[in-house]
CSV table of C-alpha atoms in Angstrom, one decimal:
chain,number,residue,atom,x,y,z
A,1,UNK,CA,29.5,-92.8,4.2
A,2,UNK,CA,26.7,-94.0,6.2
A,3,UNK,CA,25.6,-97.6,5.8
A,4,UNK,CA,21.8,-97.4,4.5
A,5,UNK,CA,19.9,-100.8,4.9
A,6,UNK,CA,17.0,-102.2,3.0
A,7,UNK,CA,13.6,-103.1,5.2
A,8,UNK,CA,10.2,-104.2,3.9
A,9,UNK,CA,7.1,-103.2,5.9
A,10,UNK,CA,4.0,-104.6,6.6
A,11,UNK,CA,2.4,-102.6,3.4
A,12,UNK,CA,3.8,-104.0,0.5
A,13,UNK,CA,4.0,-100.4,-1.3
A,14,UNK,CA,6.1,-98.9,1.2
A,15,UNK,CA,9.8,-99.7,1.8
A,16,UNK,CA,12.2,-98.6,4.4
A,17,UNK,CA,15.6,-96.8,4.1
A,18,UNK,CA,17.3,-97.1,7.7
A,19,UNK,CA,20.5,-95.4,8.4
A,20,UNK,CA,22.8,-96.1,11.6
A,21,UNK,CA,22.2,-92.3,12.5
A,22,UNK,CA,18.9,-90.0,13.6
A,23,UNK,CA,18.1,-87.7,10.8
A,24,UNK,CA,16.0,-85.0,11.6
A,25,UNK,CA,14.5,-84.5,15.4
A,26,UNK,CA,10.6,-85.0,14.6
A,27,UNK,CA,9.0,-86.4,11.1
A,28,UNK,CA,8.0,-85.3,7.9
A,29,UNK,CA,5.4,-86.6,5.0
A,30,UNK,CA,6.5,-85.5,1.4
A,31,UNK,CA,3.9,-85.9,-1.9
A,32,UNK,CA,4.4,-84.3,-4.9
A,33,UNK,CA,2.4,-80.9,-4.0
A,34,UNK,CA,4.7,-80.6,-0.7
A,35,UNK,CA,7.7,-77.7,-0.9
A,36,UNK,CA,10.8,-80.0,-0.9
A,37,UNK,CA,12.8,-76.6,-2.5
A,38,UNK,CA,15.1,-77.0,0.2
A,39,UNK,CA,14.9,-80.8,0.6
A,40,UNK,CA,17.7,-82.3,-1.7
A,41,UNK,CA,16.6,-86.0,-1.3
A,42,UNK,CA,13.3,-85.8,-1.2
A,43,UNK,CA,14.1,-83.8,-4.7
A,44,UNK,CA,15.8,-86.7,-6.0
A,45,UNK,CA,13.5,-89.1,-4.7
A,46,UNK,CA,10.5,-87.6,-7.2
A,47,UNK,CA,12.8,-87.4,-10.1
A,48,UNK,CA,11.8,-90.8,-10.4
A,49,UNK,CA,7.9,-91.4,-11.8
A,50,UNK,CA,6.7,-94.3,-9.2
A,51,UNK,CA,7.6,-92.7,-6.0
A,52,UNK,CA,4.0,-91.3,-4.4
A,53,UNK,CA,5.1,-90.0,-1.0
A,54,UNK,CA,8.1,-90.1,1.3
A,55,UNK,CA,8.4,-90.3,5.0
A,56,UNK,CA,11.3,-89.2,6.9
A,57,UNK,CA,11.6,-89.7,10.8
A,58,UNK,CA,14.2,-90.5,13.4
A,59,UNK,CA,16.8,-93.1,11.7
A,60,UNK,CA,14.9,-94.3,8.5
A,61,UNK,CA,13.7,-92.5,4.8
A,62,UNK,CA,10.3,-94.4,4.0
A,63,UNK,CA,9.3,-94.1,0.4
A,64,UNK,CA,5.8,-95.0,-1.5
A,65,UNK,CA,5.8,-96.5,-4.0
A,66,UNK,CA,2.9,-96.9,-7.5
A,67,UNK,CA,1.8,-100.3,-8.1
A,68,UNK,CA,3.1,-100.2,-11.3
A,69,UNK,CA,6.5,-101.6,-9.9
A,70,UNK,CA,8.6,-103.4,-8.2
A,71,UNK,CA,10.8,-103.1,-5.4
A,72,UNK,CA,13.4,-105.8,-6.3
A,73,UNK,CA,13.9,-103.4,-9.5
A,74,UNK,CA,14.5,-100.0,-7.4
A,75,UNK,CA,15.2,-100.6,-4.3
A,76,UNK,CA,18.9,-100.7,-4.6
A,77,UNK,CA,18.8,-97.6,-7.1
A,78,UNK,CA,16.5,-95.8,-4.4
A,79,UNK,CA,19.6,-97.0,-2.0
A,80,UNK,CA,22.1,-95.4,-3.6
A,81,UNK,CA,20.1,-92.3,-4.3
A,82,UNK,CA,19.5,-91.9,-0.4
A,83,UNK,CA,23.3,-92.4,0.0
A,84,UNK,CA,24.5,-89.6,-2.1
A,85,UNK,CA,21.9,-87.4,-0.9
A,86,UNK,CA,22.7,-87.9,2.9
A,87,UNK,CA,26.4,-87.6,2.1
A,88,UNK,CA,25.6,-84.3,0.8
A,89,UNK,CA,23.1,-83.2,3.4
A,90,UNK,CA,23.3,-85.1,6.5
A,91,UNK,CA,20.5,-83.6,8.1
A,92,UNK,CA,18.0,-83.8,5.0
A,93,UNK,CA,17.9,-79.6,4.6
A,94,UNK,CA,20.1,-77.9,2.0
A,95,UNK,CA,23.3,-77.4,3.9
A,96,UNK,CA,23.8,-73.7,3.7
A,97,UNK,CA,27.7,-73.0,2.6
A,98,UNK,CA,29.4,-71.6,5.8
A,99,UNK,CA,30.6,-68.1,5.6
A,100,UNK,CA,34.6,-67.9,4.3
A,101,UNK,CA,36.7,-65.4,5.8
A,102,UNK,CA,39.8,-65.7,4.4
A,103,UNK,CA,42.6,-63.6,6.7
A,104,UNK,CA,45.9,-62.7,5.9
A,105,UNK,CA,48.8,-61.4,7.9
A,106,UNK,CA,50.3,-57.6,7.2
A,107,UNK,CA,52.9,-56.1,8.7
A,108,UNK,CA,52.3,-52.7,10.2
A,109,UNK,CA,55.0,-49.8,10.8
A,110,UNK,CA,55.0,-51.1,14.4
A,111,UNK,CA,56.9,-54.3,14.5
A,112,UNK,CA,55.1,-55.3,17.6
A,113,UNK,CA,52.3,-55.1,15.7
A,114,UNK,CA,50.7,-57.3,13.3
A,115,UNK,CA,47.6,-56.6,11.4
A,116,UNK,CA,45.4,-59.9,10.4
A,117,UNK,CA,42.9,-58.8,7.4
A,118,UNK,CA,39.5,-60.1,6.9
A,119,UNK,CA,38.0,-60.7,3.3
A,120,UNK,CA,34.4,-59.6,5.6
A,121,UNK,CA,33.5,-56.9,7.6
A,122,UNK,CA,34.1,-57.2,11.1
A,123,UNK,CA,32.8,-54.6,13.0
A,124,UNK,CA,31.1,-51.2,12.0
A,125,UNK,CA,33.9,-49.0,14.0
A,126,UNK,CA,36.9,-50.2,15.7
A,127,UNK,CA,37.4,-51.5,19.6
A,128,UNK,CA,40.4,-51.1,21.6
A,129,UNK,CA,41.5,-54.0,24.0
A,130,UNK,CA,44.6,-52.6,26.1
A,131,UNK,CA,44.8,-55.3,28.1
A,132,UNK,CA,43.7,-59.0,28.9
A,133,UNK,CA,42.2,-58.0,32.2
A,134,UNK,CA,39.8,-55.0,30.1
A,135,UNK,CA,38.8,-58.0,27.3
A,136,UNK,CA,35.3,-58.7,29.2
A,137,UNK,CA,32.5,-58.0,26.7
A,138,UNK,CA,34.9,-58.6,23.8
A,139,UNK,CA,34.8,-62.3,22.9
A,140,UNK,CA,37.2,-62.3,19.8
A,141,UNK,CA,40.1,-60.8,22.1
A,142,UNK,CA,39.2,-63.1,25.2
A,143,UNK,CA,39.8,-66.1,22.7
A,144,UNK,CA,43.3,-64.4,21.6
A,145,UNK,CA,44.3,-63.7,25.0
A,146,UNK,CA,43.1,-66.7,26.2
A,147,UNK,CA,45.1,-68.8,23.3
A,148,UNK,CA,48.5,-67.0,23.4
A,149,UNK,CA,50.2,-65.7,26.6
A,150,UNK,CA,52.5,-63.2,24.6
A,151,UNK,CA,49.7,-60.2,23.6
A,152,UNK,CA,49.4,-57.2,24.8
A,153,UNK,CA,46.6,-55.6,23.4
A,154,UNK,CA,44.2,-56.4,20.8
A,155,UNK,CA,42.7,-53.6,18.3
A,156,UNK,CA,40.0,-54.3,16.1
A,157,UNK,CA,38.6,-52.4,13.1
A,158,UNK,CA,36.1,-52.3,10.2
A,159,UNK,CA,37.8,-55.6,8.4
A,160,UNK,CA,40.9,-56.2,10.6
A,161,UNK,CA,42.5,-57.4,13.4
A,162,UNK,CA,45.7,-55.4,14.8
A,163,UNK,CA,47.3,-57.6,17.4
A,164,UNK,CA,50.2,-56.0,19.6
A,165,UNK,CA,52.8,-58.7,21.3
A,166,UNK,CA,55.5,-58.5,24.0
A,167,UNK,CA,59.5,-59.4,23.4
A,168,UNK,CA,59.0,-62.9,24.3
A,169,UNK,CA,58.3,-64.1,20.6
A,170,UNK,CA,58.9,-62.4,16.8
A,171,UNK,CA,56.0,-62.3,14.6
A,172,UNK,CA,57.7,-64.8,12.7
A,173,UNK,CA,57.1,-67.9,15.0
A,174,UNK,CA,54.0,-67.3,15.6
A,175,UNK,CA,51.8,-65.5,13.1
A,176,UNK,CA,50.2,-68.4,11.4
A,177,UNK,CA,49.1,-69.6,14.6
A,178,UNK,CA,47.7,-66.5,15.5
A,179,UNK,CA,46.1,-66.1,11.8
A,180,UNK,CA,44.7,-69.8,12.3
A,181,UNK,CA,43.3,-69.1,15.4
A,182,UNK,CA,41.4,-66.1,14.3
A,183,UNK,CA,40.4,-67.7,10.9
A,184,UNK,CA,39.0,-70.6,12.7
A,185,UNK,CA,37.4,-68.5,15.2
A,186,UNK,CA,35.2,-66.2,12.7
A,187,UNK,CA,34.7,-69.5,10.6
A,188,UNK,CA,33.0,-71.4,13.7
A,189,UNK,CA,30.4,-68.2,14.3
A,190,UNK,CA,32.0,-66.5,17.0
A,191,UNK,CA,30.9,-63.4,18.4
A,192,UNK,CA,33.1,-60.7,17.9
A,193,UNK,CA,32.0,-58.3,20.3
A,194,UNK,CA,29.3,-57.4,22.9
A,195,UNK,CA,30.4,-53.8,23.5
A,196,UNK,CA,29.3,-51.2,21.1
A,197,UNK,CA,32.0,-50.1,18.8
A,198,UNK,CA,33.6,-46.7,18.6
A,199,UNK,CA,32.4,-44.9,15.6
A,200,UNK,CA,35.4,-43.6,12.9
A,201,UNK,CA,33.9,-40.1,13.0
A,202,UNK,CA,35.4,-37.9,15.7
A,203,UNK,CA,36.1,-40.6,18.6
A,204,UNK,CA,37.7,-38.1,20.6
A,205,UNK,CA,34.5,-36.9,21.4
A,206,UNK,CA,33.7,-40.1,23.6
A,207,UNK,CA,37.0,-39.8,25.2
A,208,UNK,CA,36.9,-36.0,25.4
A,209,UNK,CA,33.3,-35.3,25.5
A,210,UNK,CA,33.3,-31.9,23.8
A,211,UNK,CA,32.4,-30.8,20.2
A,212,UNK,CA,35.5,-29.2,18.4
A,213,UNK,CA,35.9,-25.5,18.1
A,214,UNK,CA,36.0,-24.4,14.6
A,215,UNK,CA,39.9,-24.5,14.3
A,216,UNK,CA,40.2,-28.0,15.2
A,217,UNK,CA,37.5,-29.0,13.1
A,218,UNK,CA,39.9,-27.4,10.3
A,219,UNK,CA,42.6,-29.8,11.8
A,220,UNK,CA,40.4,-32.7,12.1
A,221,UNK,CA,38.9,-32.7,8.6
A,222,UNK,CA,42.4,-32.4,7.1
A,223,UNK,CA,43.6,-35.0,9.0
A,224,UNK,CA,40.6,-37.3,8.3
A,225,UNK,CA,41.2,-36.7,4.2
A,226,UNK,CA,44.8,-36.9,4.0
A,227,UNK,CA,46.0,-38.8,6.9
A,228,UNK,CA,43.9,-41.1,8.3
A,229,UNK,CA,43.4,-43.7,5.9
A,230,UNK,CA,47.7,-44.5,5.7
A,231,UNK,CA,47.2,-44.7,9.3
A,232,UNK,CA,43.9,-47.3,9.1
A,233,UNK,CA,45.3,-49.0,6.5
A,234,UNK,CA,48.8,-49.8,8.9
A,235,UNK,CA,46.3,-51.2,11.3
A,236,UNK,CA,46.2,-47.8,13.3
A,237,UNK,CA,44.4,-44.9,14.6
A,238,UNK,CA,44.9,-41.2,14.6
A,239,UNK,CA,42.8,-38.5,15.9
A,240,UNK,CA,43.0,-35.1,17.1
A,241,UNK,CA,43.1,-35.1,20.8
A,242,UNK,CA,44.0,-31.4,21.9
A,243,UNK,CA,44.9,-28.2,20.1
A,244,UNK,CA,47.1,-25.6,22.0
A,245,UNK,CA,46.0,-22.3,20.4
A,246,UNK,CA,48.7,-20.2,22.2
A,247,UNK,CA,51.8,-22.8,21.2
A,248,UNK,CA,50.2,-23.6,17.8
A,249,UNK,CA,50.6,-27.3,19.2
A,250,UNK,CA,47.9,-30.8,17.9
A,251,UNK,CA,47.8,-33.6,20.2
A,252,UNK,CA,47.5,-36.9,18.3
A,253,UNK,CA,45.7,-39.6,19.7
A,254,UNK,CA,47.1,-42.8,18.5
A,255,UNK,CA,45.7,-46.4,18.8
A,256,UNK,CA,46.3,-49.5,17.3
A,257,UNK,CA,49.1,-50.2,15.1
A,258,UNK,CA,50.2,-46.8,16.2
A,259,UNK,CA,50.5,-46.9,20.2
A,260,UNK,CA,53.8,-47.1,21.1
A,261,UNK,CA,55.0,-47.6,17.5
A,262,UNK,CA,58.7,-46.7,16.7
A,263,UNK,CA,57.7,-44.8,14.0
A,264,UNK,CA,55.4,-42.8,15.3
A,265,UNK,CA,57.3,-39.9,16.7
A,266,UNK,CA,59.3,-39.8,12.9
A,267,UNK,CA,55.6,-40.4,11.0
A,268,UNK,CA,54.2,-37.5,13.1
A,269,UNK,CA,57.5,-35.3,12.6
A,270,UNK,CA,57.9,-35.8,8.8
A,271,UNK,CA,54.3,-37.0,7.8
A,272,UNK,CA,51.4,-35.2,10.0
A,273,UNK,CA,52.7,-31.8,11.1
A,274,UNK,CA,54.3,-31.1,7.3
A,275,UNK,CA,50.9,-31.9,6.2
A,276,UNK,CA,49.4,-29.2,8.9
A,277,UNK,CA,52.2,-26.9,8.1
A,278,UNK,CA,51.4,-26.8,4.7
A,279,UNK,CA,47.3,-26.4,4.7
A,280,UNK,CA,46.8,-24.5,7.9
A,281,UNK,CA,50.0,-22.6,8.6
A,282,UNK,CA,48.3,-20.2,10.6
A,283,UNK,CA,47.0,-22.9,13.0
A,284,UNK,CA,49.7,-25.6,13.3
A,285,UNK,CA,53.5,-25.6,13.7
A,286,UNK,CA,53.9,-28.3,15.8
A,287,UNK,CA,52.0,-31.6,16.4
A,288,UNK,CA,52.8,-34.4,19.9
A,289,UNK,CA,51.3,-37.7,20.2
A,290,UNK,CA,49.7,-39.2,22.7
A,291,UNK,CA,49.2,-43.1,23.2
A,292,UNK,CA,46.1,-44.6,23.6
């Protein structure tokens, strides 16, 4: 608590409040018609009757008092009052609460991967980070990079964080750091990125630059309902990349979670292309992935 001493002034209705710290930069001159709604002292101050008008500036609260009283009966009250308030809210304004996020860790399919989960939106799309060198413009990944020498890429995505490490650690030693890191990062206000995110819808158009034809919009739209989310929700990626007519072949983009995942080859096997088989038949007998 700050120490708050008592100091008469040369006008025997004013008394002075002085603290051993500055309070607000500038001043400020309070009576009962001012707008204190986001002043909590200067609320508590009025509750009581006698006080006319307070003064705030640099290190000291000076308050006014009716005639009708005396200071040796309120001053130490008045004390206390300050004390409490300037516990509260150091710099006079109603503190505003700081934005939780609360993140959690999740495993992903990948076990290189590990998926940390915001209770807040991150980002409105997703950004890929492949390596440390390509993190410029992407401050959230520069401070994970920067903080832990064993990632390899960073992926992040609507409400989540999908960070990819080498064989030099196991998720076990190290994920609460990593979890910390990012927790204490989004607490603090930092900038998740300067780049503009990829949008969800079709983002093989910005690596492809084409509109699909009509049969891979068939491919794409099933993929989008019956796939995609599973994938999203392991901290991944998937998107039609390429349709061989002739072979009856879909190229899968995969990113995040799923770039280089062990599973991915089985999940696209037994998972994707059944799914293909079984709505377009006509269209799709085998599907191939393709890393990010």
């Amino acid at each position: 608590m700050h120490t708050i001493l008592i100091e008469p002034t040369e006008n025997p209705k004013v008394m002075k409040f002085v603290t051993d710290y500055n309070l607000i930069p500038g001043s400020l001159e309070l009576d009962r018609e001012s707008d204190i709604s986001e002043i909590p002292l200067a609320q508590e101050l009025f509750n009581y009757p006698f006080v006319e008008r307070i003064f705030i500036t640099a290190n000291f609260v000076a308050v006014a008092k009716q005639d009708t009283i005396e200071w040796e009966h309120v001053a130490e009250s008045l004390k206390n009052v300050i004390e409490d308030e300037l516990l509260a809210n150091p710099r006079i304004y109603l503190q505003k609460k700081k934005e939780l996020y609360q993140i959690y860790a999740e495993m992903t399919p990948n076990p290189n991967v590990m998926k940390f989960v915001s209770n807040k939106l991150l980002l409105e799309g997703f950004v890929e980070v492949k390596s440390r060198d390509a993190a410029e413009g992407v401050p959230l990944a520069q401070a994970i990079f920067k903080e832990f020498d064993f990632v390899k890429e960073v992926f992040i995505s609507d409400n989540f964080v999908a960070v990819t490490r080498d064989n030099s650690v196991e998720w076990h030693q190290v994920m609460m750091t990593v979890r910390a890191l990012i927790a204490e990062y989004l607490q603090n206000g930092g900038k998740i990125s300067e780049i503009e995110a990829q949008k969800h819808e079709n983002p093989v158009e910005k690596i492809i630059n084409r509109d699909y034809t009509e049969d891979e919009q068939k491919i794409s739209d099933i993929l989008n309902e019956y796939v995609a989310p599973a994938v999203e929700n392991d901290g991944g990626k998937i998107s039609l990349m390429e349709y061989d007519q002739e072979n009856k072949t879909a190229k899968m983009l995969l990113q995040g979670a799923c770039s280089g995942c062990p599973s991915s080859t089985a999940t696209l096997k037994n998972g994707i292309e059944n799914i293909l088989k079984q709505f377009v038949p006509d269209l799709v007998e085998r599907v191939e992935a393709v890393n990010g």
